[in-house]
Short mmCIF file of C-alpha atoms in Angstrom, two decimals:
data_model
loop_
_atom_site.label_atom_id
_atom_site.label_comp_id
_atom_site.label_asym_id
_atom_site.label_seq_id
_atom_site.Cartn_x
_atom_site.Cartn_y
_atom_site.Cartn_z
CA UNK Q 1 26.35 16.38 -5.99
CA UNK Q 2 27.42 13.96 -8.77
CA UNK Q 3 30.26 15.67 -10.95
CA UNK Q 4 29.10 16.82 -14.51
CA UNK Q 5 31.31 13.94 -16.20
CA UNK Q 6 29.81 11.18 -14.61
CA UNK Q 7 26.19 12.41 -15.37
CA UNK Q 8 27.51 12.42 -19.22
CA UNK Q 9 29.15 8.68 -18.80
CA UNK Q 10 25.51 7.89 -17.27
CA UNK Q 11 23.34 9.50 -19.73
CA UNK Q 12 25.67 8.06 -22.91
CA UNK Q 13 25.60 4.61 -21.33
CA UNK Q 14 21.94 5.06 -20.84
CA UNK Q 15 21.29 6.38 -24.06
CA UNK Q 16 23.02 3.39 -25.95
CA UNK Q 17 21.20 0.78 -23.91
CA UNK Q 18 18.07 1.77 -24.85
CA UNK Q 19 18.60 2.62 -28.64
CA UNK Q 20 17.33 -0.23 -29.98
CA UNK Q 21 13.98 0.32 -28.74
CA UNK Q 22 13.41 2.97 -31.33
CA UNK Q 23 11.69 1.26 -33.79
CA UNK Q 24 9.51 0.49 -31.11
CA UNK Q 25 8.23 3.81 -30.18
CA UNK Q 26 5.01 5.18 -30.80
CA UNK Q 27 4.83 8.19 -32.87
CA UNK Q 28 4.12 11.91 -32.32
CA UNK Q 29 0.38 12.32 -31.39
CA UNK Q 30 -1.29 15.26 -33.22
CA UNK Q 31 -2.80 17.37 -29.67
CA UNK Q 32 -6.46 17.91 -30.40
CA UNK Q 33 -8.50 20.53 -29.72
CA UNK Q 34 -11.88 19.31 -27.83
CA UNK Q 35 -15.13 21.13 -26.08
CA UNK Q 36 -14.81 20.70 -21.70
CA UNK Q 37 -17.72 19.01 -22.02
CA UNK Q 38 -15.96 16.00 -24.25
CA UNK Q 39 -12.88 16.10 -22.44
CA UNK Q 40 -15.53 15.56 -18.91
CA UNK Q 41 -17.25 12.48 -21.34
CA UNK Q 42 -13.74 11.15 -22.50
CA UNK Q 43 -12.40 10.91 -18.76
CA UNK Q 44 -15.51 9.48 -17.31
CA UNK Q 45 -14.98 6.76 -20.12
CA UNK Q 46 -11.71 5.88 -19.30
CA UNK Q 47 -12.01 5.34 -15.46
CA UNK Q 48 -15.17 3.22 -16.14
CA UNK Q 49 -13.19 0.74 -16.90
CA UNK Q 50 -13.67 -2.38 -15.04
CA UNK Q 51 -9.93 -3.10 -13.97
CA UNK Q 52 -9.60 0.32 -13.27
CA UNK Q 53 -13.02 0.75 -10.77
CA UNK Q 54 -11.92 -2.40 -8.60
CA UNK Q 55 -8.10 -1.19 -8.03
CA UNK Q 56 -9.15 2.38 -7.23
CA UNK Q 57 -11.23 0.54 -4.84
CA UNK Q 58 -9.34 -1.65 -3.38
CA UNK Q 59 -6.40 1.22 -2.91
CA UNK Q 60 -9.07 3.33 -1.13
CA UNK Q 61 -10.10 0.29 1.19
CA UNK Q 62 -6.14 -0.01 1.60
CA UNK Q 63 -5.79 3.92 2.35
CA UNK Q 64 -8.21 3.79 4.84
CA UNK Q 65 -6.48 1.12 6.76
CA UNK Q 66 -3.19 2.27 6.61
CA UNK Q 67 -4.34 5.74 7.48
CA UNK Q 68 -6.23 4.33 10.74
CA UNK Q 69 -2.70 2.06 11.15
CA UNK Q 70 -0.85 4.89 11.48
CA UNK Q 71 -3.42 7.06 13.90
CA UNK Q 72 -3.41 3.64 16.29
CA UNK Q 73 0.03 2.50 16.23
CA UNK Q 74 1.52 4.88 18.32
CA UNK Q 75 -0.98 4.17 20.76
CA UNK Q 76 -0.20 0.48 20.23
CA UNK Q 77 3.33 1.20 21.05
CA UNK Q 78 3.54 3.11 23.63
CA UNK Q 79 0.48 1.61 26.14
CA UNK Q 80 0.34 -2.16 24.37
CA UNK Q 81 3.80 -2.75 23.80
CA UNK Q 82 5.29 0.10 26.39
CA UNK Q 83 8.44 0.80 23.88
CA UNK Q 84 10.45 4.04 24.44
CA UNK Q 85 11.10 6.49 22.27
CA UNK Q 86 14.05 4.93 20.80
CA UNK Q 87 12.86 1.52 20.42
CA UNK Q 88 9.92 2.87 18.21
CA UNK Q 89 12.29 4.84 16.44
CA UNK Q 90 14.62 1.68 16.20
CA UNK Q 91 11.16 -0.45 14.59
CA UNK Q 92 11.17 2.44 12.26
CA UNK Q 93 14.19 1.90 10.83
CA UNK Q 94 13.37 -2.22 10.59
CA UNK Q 95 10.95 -0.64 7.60
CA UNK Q 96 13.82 0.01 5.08
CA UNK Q 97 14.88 -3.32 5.38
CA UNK Q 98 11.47 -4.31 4.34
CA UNK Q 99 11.21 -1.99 1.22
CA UNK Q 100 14.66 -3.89 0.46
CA UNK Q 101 13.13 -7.15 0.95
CA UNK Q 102 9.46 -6.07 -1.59
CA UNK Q 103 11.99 -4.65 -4.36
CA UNK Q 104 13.36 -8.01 -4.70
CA UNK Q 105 10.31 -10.38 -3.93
CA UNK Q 106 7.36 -8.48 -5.71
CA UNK Q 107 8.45 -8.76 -9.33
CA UNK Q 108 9.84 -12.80 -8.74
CA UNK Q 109 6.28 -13.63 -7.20
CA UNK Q 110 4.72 -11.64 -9.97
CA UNK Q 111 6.46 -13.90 -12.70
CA UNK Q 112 5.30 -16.76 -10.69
CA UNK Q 113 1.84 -16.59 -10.01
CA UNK Q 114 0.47 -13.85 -12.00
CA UNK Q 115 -0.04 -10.03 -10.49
CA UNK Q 116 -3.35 -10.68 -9.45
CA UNK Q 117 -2.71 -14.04 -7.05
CA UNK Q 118 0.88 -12.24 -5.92
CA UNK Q 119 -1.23 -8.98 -4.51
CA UNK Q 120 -3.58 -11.45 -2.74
CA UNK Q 121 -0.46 -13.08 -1.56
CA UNK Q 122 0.76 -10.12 -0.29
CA UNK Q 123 -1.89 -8.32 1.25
CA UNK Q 124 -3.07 -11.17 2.98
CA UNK Q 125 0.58 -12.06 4.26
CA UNK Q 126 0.75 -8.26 5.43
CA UNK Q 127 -2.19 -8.89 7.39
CA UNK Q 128 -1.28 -12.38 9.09
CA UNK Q 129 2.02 -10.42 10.00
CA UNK Q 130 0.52 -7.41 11.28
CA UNK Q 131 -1.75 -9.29 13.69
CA UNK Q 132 0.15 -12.04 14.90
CA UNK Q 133 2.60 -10.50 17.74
CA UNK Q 134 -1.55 -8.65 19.09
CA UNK Q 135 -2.55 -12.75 19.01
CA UNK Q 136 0.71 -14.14 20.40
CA UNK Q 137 -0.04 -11.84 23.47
CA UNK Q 138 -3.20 -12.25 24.19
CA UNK Q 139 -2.51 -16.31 24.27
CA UNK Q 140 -0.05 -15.82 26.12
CA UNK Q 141 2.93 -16.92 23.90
CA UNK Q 142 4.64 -13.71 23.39
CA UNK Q 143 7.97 -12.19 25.45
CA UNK Q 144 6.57 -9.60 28.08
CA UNK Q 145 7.32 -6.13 27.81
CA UNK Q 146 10.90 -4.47 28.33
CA UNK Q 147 12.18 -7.12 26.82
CA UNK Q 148 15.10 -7.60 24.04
CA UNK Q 149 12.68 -10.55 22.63
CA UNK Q 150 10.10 -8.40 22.44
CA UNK Q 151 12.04 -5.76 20.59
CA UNK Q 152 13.42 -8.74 18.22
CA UNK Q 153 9.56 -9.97 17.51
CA UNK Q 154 8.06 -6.68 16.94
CA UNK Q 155 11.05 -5.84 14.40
CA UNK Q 156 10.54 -8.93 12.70
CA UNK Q 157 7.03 -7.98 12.38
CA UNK Q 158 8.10 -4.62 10.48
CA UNK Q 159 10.17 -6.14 8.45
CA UNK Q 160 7.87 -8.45 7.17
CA UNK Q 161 4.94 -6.41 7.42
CA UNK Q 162 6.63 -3.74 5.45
CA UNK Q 163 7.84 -5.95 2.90
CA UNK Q 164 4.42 -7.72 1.99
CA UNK Q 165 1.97 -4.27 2.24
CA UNK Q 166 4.99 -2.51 0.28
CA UNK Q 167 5.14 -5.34 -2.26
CA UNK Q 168 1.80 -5.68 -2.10
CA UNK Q 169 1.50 -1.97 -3.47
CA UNK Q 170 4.15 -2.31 -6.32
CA UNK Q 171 2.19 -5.06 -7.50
CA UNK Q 172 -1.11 -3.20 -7.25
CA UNK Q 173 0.77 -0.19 -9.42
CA UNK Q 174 2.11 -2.47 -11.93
CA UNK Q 175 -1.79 -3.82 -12.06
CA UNK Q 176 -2.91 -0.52 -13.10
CA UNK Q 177 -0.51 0.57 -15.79
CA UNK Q 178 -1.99 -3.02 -17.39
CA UNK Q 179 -5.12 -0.97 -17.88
CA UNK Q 180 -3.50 1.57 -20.27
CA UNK Q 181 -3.01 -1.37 -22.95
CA UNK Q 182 -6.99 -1.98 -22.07
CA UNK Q 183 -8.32 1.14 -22.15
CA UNK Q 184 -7.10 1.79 -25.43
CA UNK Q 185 -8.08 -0.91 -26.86
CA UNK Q 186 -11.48 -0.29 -25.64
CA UNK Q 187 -11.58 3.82 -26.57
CA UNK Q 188 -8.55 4.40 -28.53
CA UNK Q 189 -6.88 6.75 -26.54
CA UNK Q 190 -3.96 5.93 -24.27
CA UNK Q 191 -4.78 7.57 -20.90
CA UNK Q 192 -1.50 6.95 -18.49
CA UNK Q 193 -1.53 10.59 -16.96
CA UNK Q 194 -5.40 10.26 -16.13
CA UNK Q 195 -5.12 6.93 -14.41
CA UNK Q 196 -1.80 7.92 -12.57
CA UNK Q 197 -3.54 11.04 -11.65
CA UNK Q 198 -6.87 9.46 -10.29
CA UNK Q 199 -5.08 6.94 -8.34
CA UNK Q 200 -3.14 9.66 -6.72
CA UNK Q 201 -5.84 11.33 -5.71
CA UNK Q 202 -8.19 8.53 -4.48
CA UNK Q 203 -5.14 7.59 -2.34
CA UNK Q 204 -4.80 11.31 -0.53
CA UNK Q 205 -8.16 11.73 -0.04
CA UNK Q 206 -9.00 8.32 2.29
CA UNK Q 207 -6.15 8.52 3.77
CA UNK Q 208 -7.60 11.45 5.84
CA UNK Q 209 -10.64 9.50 6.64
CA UNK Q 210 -8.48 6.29 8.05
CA UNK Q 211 -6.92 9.23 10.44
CA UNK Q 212 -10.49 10.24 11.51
CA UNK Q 213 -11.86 6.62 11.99
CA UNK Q 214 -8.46 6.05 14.39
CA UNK Q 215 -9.64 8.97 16.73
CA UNK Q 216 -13.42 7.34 16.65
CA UNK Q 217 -12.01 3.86 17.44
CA UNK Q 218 -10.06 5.24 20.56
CA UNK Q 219 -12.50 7.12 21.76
CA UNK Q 220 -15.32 4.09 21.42
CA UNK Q 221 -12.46 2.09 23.74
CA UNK Q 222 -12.43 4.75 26.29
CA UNK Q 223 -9.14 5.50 26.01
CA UNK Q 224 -8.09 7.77 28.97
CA UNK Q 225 -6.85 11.11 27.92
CA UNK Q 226 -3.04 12.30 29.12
CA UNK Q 227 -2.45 9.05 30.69
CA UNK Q 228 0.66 7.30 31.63
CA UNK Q 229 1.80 3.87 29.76
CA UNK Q 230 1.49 2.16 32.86
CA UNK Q 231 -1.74 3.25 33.93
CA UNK Q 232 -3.87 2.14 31.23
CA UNK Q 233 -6.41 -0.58 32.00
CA UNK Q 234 -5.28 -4.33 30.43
CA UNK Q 235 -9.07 -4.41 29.66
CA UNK Q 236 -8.54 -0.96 27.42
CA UNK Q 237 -5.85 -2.23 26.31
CA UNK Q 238 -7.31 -5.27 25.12
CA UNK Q 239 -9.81 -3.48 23.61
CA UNK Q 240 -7.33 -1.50 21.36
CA UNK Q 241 -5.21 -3.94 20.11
CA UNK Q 242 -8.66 -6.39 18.71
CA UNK Q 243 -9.75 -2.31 17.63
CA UNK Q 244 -6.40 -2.40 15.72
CA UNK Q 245 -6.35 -5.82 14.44
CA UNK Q 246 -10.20 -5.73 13.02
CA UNK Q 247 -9.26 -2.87 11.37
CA UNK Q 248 -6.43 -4.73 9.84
CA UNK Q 249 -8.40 -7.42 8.78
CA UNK Q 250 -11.67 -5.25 7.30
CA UNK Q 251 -10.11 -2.91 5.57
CA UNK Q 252 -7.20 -5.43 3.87
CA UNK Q 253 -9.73 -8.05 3.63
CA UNK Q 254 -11.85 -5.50 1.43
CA UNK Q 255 -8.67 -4.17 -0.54
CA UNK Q 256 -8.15 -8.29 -1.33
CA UNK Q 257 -11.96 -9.20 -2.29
CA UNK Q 258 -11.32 -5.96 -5.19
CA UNK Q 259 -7.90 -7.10 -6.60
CA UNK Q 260 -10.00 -10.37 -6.76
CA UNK Q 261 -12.25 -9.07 -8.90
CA UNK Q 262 -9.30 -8.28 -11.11
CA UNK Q 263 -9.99 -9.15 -14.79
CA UNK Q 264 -6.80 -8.48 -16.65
CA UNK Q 265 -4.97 -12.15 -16.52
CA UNK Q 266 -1.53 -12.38 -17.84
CA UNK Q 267 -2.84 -14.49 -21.01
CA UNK Q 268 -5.07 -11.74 -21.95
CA UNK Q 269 -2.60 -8.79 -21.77
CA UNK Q 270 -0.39 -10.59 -23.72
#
């Protein structure tokens, strides 16, 4: 636990770093007191925005695929890949590195191309990471199995793959707070709680489905049950990993076509 005299030093230091912004602050809001039913009209108001509607969408398109991700990788691990229990545990770790590498690159590619081009950016470079060491095997081109190569390439892949999709998503957040500015300017009301909270739940709720849709998508492969790592078919297998990858590319590509449709630009929030 931090000692009590170095929270004080922190919250002093913090205090007079930011006490110049008080002439900027907004004043007190009188709470009013509405009818359910207004409250209901008010909120359905608010999300109809159009910025709003395509990045719930494309975070539910992106939900799905990361929950179906999840459901298949371990199957892509241990049958595709044949890694042990620590070496998955070892690409695990790769994935801190990665949120490292999206703190720092998400807000410089931000400043230099605009939110809406760096979330295509990143997305798509997510998915061009996520399916290339899948290609590079099936050509041919990648290091066979129980290999420290291997092991090197697929940790490069989480790296990078972490640090575009996680990028990707701090750019997709920072996208939506822009719509607080809009969506008072369009109803007069500043709504940050409602469009935090709505996001959050869009976000739990596919999530679930992208777990179902991984079970379907083994079971359409024929995917033997209780098997052995080395006793799955290479035509199963096969079957899997382009399961996996189209997945990859659907959902993503969906989640990209909606921040597309983006229409907050950086000239017209300013």
């Amino acid at each position: 636990l931090m000692p009590k005299p170095s929270l004080v030093r922190i919250s002093v230091v913090s205090a007079a770093g930011t006490h110049h912004l008080i002439p900027t602050l907004r004043g007190s809001v009188t709470p009013r007191r509405i009818p359910p039913v207004q409250v209901v009209r008010e909120m359905i108001q608010t999300i109809s925005n159009r910025a709003i509607l395509v990045m719930l969408a494309s975070g539910a398109f992106a939900g799905i695929g990361l929950g179906m991700i999840s459901g298949l990788q371990i199957y892509i691990s241990t049958y595709y890949w044949n890694l042990s229990a620590s070496e998955i545990a070892s690409l695990s770790t790769a994935n801190i590195v990665g949120v490292v590498l999206a703190v720092i690159a998400a807000p410089i590619l931000s400043r230099l191309s605009g939110k809406r081009l760096a979330c295509i950016i990143l997305f798509a470079a997510a998915v061009l990471v996520g399916i290339l060491p899948g290609l590079l095997r099936e050509l041919g081109l990648a290091p066979p199995n129980h290999t420290t190569g291997l092991l090197v390439m697929l940790m490069l892949e989480r790296v990078f793959g972490a640090a575009c999709g996680i990028g990707a998503g701090i750019v997709a957040a920072s996208m939506i707070a822009d719509t607080v500015e809009e969506v008072e300017l369009r109803t007069g009301r500043r709504s940050e709680g409602l469009l935090t909270s709505v996001n959050a739940f869009v976000a739990k709720s596919v999530s679930g489905f992208g777990v179902f849709f991984a079970g379907i998508a083994v079971a359409m492969v024929n995917f033997p049950a209780n098997a052995r790592p080395d006793a799955v078919s290479a035509e199963i297998l096969s079957h899997l990993l382009f399961s996996y990858m189209g997945i990859l590319v659907v959902a993503f590509g969906l989640s990209i076509l909606c921040v597309a449709a983006y229409p907050v630009t950086r000239e017209g929030h300013a």
